[in-house]
PDB file of C-alpha atoms in Angstrom:
ATOM      1  CA  ARG E   1      78.910  90.184  98.319  1.00 23.00           C
ATOM      2  CA  LEU E   2      80.442  89.488  94.994  1.00 24.00           C
ATOM      3  CA  SER E   3      82.993  92.273  95.323  1.00 28.00           C
ATOM      4  CA  ALA E   4      84.400  94.508  98.000  1.00 33.00           C
ATOM      5  CA  PRO E   5      83.582  98.225  98.047  1.00 37.00           C
ATOM      6  CA  PRO E   6      86.224 100.582  96.714  1.00 41.00           C
ATOM      7  CA  ARG E   7      88.916 101.507  99.201  1.00 43.00           C
ATOM      8  CA  PRO E   8      89.792 105.151  99.829  1.00 44.00           C
ATOM      9  CA  PRO E   9      93.135 106.707  99.131  1.00 45.00           C
ATOM     10  CA  ARG E  10      95.354 105.705 102.027  1.00 46.00           C
ATOM     11  CA  PRO E  11      98.441 107.708 102.898  1.00 49.00           C
ATOM     12  CA  THR E  12     101.784 106.166 103.689  1.00 48.00           C
ATOM     13  CA  PRO E  13     103.359 108.795 105.950  1.00 51.00           C
ATOM     14  CA  GLY E  14     106.537 108.357 107.938  1.00 49.00           C
ATOM     15  CA  GLY E  15     110.193 108.442 107.265  1.00 45.00           C
ATOM     16  CA  PRO E  16     112.399 105.898 105.584  1.00 44.00           C
ATOM     17  CA  PRO E  17     113.629 102.988 107.713  1.00 47.00           C
ATOM     18  CA  THR E  18     117.119 104.516 107.814  1.00 50.00           C
ATOM     19  CA  ARG E  19     116.249 107.204 110.378  1.00 48.00           C
ATOM     20  CA  PRO E  20     117.923 106.492 113.731  1.00 49.00           C
ATOM     21  CA  ALA E  21     114.726 106.169 115.831  1.00 52.00           C
ATOM     22  CA  VAL E  22     110.995 106.637 115.426  1.00 50.00           C
ATOM     23  CA  VAL E  23     111.101 109.541 117.888  1.00 52.00           C
ATOM     24  CA  ALA E  24     113.630 111.309 115.669  1.00 56.00           C
ATOM     25  CA  GLY E  25     111.856 113.811 113.457  1.00 56.00           C
ATOM     26  CA  PRO E  26     111.143 112.619 109.954  1.00 56.00           C
ATOM     27  CA  PRO E  27     113.698 113.865 107.432  1.00 56.00           C
ATOM     28  CA  PRO E  28     112.520 116.514 104.933  1.00 53.00           C
ATOM     29  CA  GLY E  29     110.058 115.055 102.448  1.00 52.00           C
ATOM     30  CA  ALA E  30     109.264 112.010 104.602  1.00 52.00           C
ATOM     31  CA  ALA E  31     105.861 113.177 105.852  1.00 55.00           C
ATOM     32  CA  ILE E  32     104.289 113.465 102.432  1.00 58.00           C
ATOM     33  CA  ALA E  33     101.178 111.327 102.128  1.00 61.00           C
ATOM     34  CA  PRO E  34     100.496 110.051  98.630  1.00 58.00           C
ATOM     35  CA  GLY E  35      96.999 108.638  98.288  1.00 68.00           C
ATOM     36  CA  CYS E  36      95.990 105.552  96.375  1.00 70.00           C
ATOM     37  CA  GLY E  37      92.399 104.471  95.833  1.00 70.00           C
ATOM     38  CA  ALA E  38      91.513 100.976  94.697  1.00 68.00           C
ATOM     39  CA  GLY E  39      88.335 100.149  92.809  1.00 66.00           C
ATOM     40  CA  ALA E  40      87.841  96.518  93.827  1.00 71.00           C
ATOM     41  CA  SER E  41      84.345  96.520  92.340  1.00 75.00           C
ATOM     42  CA  PRO E  42      83.571  95.286  88.795  1.00 83.00           C
ATOM     43  CA  HIS E  43      81.834  98.669  88.281  1.00 81.00           C
ATOM     44  CA  SER E  44      83.421 102.110  87.963  1.00 84.00           C
ATOM     45  CA  ARG E  45      82.544 104.512  90.768  1.00 83.00           C
ATOM     46  CA  ARG E  46      82.784 108.229  91.356  1.00 87.00           C
ATOM     47  CA  GLY E  47      83.175 109.612  94.841  1.00 87.00           C
ATOM     48  CA  ALA E  48      85.010 111.985  97.132  1.00 89.00           C
ATOM     49  CA  ALA E  49      88.205 111.174  99.000  1.00 88.00           C
ATOM     50  CA  ARG E  50      88.186 113.310 102.160  1.00 91.00           C
ATOM     51  CA  TRP E  51      91.022 113.773 104.627  1.00 92.00           C
ATOM     52  CA  THR E  52      91.668 115.624 107.867  1.00 95.00           C
ATOM     53  CA  LEU E  53      94.714 116.345 109.994  1.00 95.00           C
ATOM     54  CA  ARG E  54      93.680 116.202 113.656  1.00 97.00           C
ATOM     55  CA  ASP E  55      95.146 116.530 117.126  1.00 97.00           C
ATOM     56  CA  PRO E  56      94.643 113.969 119.953  1.00 97.00           C
ATOM     57  CA  ALA E  57      91.379 115.667 121.014  1.00 97.00           C
ATOM     58  CA  SER E  58      90.037 115.172 117.446  1.00 97.00           C
ATOM     59  CA  GLU E  59      90.133 118.890 116.643  1.00 98.00           C
ATOM     60  CA  VAL E  60      90.496 119.425 112.890  1.00 98.00           C
ATOM     61  CA  LEU E  61      93.735 121.260 112.068  1.00 97.00           C
ATOM     62  CA  SER E  62      93.372 121.080 108.289  1.00 95.00           C
ATOM     63  CA  GLU E  63      91.237 119.208 105.799  1.00 95.00           C
ATOM     64  CA  GLY E  64      90.668 118.633 102.136  1.00 92.00           C
ATOM     65  CA  ASP E  65      88.918 116.500  99.572  1.00 90.00           C
ATOM     66  CA  HIS E  66      89.399 115.265  96.036  1.00 86.00           C
ATOM     67  CA  ASP E  67      86.889 114.023  93.505  1.00 89.00           C
ATOM     68  CA  VAL E  68      87.871 110.474  92.615  1.00 85.00           C
ATOM     69  CA  ASP E  69      86.963 108.361  89.610  1.00 85.00           C
ATOM     70  CA  LEU E  70      87.705 104.745  90.476  1.00 81.00           C
ATOM     71  CA  PRO E  71      87.846 102.562  87.373  1.00 82.00           C
ATOM     72  CA  ALA E  72      86.523  99.028  87.766  1.00 81.00           C
ATOM     73  CA  LEU E  73      89.123  96.632  89.163  1.00 81.00           C
ATOM     74  CA  SER E  74      91.856  99.248  89.057  1.00 79.00           C
ATOM     75  CA  SER E  75      93.550 101.876  91.216  1.00 78.00           C
ATOM     76  CA  VAL E  76      94.364 105.566  90.992  1.00 79.00           C
ATOM     77  CA  TRP E  77      96.969 107.781  92.661  1.00 80.00           C
ATOM     78  CA  LEU E  78      96.035 111.164  94.104  1.00 79.00           C
ATOM     79  CA  ASP E  79      98.242 114.199  94.498  1.00 79.00           C
ATOM     80  CA  PRO E  80     100.501 113.915  97.560  1.00 81.00           C
ATOM     81  CA  ILE E  81      99.794 116.015 100.658  1.00 83.00           C
ATOM     82  CA  ASP E  82     102.776 117.568 102.472  1.00 84.00           C
ATOM     83  CA  PHE E  83     102.685 117.141 106.265  1.00 84.00           C
ATOM     84  CA  ASN E  84     106.334 117.995 106.958  1.00 82.00           C
ATOM     85  CA  SER E  85     105.401 120.914 109.222  1.00 87.00           C
ATOM     86  CA  THR E  86     103.040 118.882 111.425  1.00 88.00           C
ATOM     87  CA  ASP E  87     103.762 117.760 114.989  1.00 92.00           C
ATOM     88  CA  TYR E  88     104.120 114.070 114.179  1.00 88.00           C
ATOM     89  CA  LEU E  89     103.836 113.006 117.851  1.00 92.00           C
ATOM     90  CA  ARG E  90     100.552 114.881 118.392  1.00 95.00           C
ATOM     91  CA  ASN E  91      98.767 114.823 115.039  1.00 95.00           C
ATOM     92  CA  HIS E  92      97.151 112.064 113.013  1.00 95.00           C
ATOM     93  CA  PHE E  93      95.648 111.751 109.553  1.00 91.00           C
ATOM     94  CA  THR E  94      92.132 110.484 108.805  1.00 92.00           C
ATOM     95  CA  TYR E  95      90.670 109.565 105.439  1.00 90.00           C
ATOM     96  CA  GLU E  96      87.373 108.387 104.034  1.00 89.00           C
ATOM     97  CA  LEU E  97      85.826 107.555 100.707  1.00 87.00           C
ATOM     98  CA  VAL E  98      82.271 108.812 100.172  1.00 89.00           C
ATOM     99  CA  VAL E  99      80.214 107.383  97.289  1.00 87.00           C
ATOM    100  CA  ASP E 100      76.626 108.549  96.699  1.00 89.00           C
ATOM    101  CA  GLY E 101      76.601 110.313 100.081  1.00 91.00           C
ATOM    102  CA  GLU E 102      77.615 107.171 101.996  1.00 90.00           C
ATOM    103  CA  THR E 103      81.009 106.586 103.638  1.00 88.00           C
ATOM    104  CA  VAL E 104      82.121 103.260 102.181  1.00 85.00           C
ATOM    105  CA  SER E 105      85.547 103.120 103.820  1.00 85.00           C
ATOM    106  CA  HIS E 106      87.571 105.128 106.332  1.00 87.00           C
ATOM    107  CA  GLY E 107      90.614 104.951 108.557  1.00 89.00           C
ATOM    108  CA  SER E 108      93.361 106.819 110.357  1.00 91.00           C
ATOM    109  CA  VAL E 109      97.145 106.869 110.210  1.00 89.00           C
ATOM    110  CA  LEU E 110      99.732 107.944 112.765  1.00 91.00           C
ATOM    111  CA  PHE E 111     102.991 109.606 111.732  1.00 87.00           C
ATOM    112  CA  THR E 112     104.895 107.662 114.395  1.00 88.00           C
ATOM    113  CA  ALA E 113     104.639 104.377 116.279  1.00 89.00           C
ATOM    114  CA  PRO E 114     101.568 104.303 118.585  1.00 91.00           C
ATOM    115  CA  LYS E 115     103.733 104.074 121.710  1.00 90.00           C
ATOM    116  CA  TYR E 116     105.138 107.551 120.950  1.00 91.00           C
ATOM    117  CA  TYR E 117     101.879 109.240 119.947  1.00 94.00           C
ATOM    118  CA  GLN E 118     100.557 111.527 122.696  1.00 95.00           C
ATOM    119  CA  PHE E 119      97.029 110.144 123.011  1.00 97.00           C
ATOM    120  CA  ALA E 120      94.388 111.971 125.051  1.00 97.00           C
ATOM    121  CA  ASP E 121      92.142 109.836 127.264  1.00 97.00           C
ATOM    122  CA  PRO E 122      89.146 108.968 125.040  1.00 98.00           C
ATOM    123  CA  ALA E 123      86.999 108.105 128.096  1.00 98.00           C
ATOM    124  CA  LEU E 124      85.251 105.345 126.132  1.00 98.00           C
ATOM    125  CA  ALA E 125      81.687 104.472 127.121  1.00 97.00           C
ATOM    126  CA  ALA E 126      79.114 102.034 125.716  1.00 96.00           C
ATOM    127  CA  ALA E 127      75.317 101.988 125.733  1.00 95.00           C
ATOM    128  CA  VAL E 128      73.319  98.927 124.616  1.00 92.00           C
ATOM    129  CA  ASP E 129      69.903  99.491 123.055  1.00 93.00           C
ATOM    130  CA  GLY E 130      68.305  96.326 121.646  1.00 92.00           C
ATOM    131  CA  ASP E 131      70.616  95.007 118.933  1.00 94.00           C
ATOM    132  CA  ARG E 132      72.787  98.164 118.860  1.00 96.00           C
ATOM    133  CA  ILE E 133      75.831  99.196 120.869  1.00 95.00           C
ATOM    134  CA  THR E 134      76.730 102.887 120.756  1.00 97.00           C
ATOM    135  CA  ILE E 135      80.312 103.729 121.637  1.00 97.00           C
ATOM    136  CA  THR E 136      81.139 107.260 122.774  1.00 98.00           C
ATOM    137  CA  ALA E 137      84.654 108.733 122.774  1.00 98.00           C
ATOM    138  CA  GLN E 138      85.737 112.115 124.146  1.00 98.00           C
ATOM    139  CA  ALA E 139      88.945 112.115 122.034  1.00 98.00           C
ATOM    140  CA  TYR E 140      90.645 110.159 119.226  1.00 98.00           C
ATOM    141  CA  ALA E 141      90.676 106.450 120.077  1.00 97.00           C
ATOM    142  CA  ARG E 142      93.007 104.115 118.183  1.00 96.00           C
ATOM    143  CA  SER E 143      92.138 100.419 117.908  1.00 95.00           C
ATOM    144  CA  VAL E 144      88.921 100.459 119.939  1.00 97.00           C
ATOM    145  CA  GLU E 145      88.096  96.921 121.015  1.00 95.00           C
ATOM    146  CA  ILE E 146      84.610  95.858 122.118  1.00 95.00           C
ATOM    147  CA  LEU E 147      84.623  92.893 124.483  1.00 91.00           C
ATOM    148  CA  ALA E 148      81.340  91.195 125.388  1.00 87.00           C
ATOM    149  CA  ASP E 149      81.380  89.390 128.733  1.00 83.00           C
ATOM    150  CA  GLY E 150      78.985  86.572 129.532  1.00 75.00           C
ATOM    151  CA  GLY E 151      78.988  84.571 126.330  1.00 71.00           C
ATOM    152  CA  ASP E 152      79.824  84.634 122.682  1.00 81.00           C
ATOM    153  CA  CYS E 153      78.709  87.625 120.704  1.00 89.00           C
ATOM    154  CA  VAL E 154      79.104  88.491 117.012  1.00 93.00           C
ATOM    155  CA  LEU E 155      79.196  92.211 116.195  1.00 94.00           C
ATOM    156  CA  SER E 156      79.148  94.076 112.880  1.00 94.00           C
ATOM    157  CA  ASP E 157      82.516  95.555 113.925  1.00 93.00           C
ATOM    158  CA  ASN E 158      84.442  94.998 117.122  1.00 89.00           C
ATOM    159  CA  TYR E 159      87.800  96.633 116.386  1.00 93.00           C
ATOM    160  CA  PHE E 160      88.190 100.108 114.836  1.00 95.00           C
ATOM    161  CA  ASP E 161      89.609 103.624 115.161  1.00 96.00           C
ATOM    162  CA  MET E 162      87.258 106.498 115.971  1.00 97.00           C
ATOM    163  CA  GLU E 163      87.323 110.235 116.448  1.00 97.00           C
ATOM    164  CA  ARG E 164      85.548 112.092 119.265  1.00 98.00           C
ATOM    165  CA  GLY E 165      81.831 111.391 119.019  1.00 98.00           C
ATOM    166  CA  GLU E 166      79.678 108.285 118.642  1.00 98.00           C
ATOM    167  CA  ARG E 167      79.844 105.112 116.625  1.00 96.00           C
ATOM    168  CA  THR E 168      77.115 102.444 116.575  1.00 97.00           C
ATOM    169  CA  VAL E 169      77.648  98.755 115.820  1.00 96.00           C
ATOM    170  CA  ARG E 170      75.029  96.027 115.443  1.00 96.00           C
ATOM    171  CA  ILE E 171      74.797  92.880 117.538  1.00 95.00           C
ATOM    172  CA  ILE E 172      74.459  90.191 114.881  1.00 95.00           C
ATOM    173  CA  GLU E 173      74.384  87.214 117.224  1.00 93.00           C
ATOM    174  CA  GLY E 174      74.368  86.705 120.989  1.00 90.00           C
ATOM    175  CA  ASN E 175      73.228  88.655 123.999  1.00 87.00           C
ATOM    176  CA  PRO E 176      76.117  90.382 125.764  1.00 87.00           C
ATOM    177  CA  LYS E 177      75.624  90.751 129.513  1.00 83.00           C
ATOM    178  CA  THR E 178      78.234  93.478 129.908  1.00 89.00           C
ATOM    179  CA  ILE E 179      80.394  95.384 127.464  1.00 91.00           C
ATOM    180  CA  ARG E 180      84.021  96.294 128.090  1.00 93.00           C
ATOM    181  CA  LEU E 181      85.952  98.740 125.923  1.00 96.00           C
ATOM    182  CA  ARG E 182      89.614  99.482 125.498  1.00 95.00           C
ATOM    183  CA  SER E 183      91.915 101.227 123.056  1.00 97.00           C
ATOM    184  CA  VAL E 184      95.634 101.807 122.578  1.00 96.00           C
ATOM    185  CA  PHE E 185      95.387 104.505 125.284  1.00 96.00           C
ATOM    186  CA  ASP E 186      94.615 101.727 127.820  1.00 93.00           C
ATOM    187  CA  ILE E 187      97.674  99.637 126.994  1.00 86.00           C
ATOM    188  CA  ARG E 188     100.405 100.565 129.457  1.00 65.00           C
TER     189      ARG E 188
END
């Protein structure tokens, strides 16, 4: 690739570093998520920036979208979204940028440090079919890691966040004998 795809608006929620502890509630105005989209491509693009506020089971609590014009090699700011009334230990924010019907970038953000977020057990499972690995999660899974036992293996993506549902990655190189999965929920 000559240039990276445009990145979606990414919020920066959380309170200022002066609050006494991360488990202390954010002060008023701290859980406002301004969005910034970067057009890292030499071509202007038009798309939709979509967001959701979800609970640990991946249930959508609220959602929205904005039409975005990303100028070539530039960035744009979107209107801030106020999350001050959310349960910051039980809710998370997801975002994606959709261009021409295709999700070109996505991610999730917690309002607190991961060790304080009240994750539900995602019950991660993997199924290998030829050169594809399909990961299934029963709840939000932060930092899913795919480990291939029995030799080196190169995957199209081996570390990501996912909501309840399925995500498929390609095996680019290697032949994994067994697949192990883990996420932040498993770190204790």
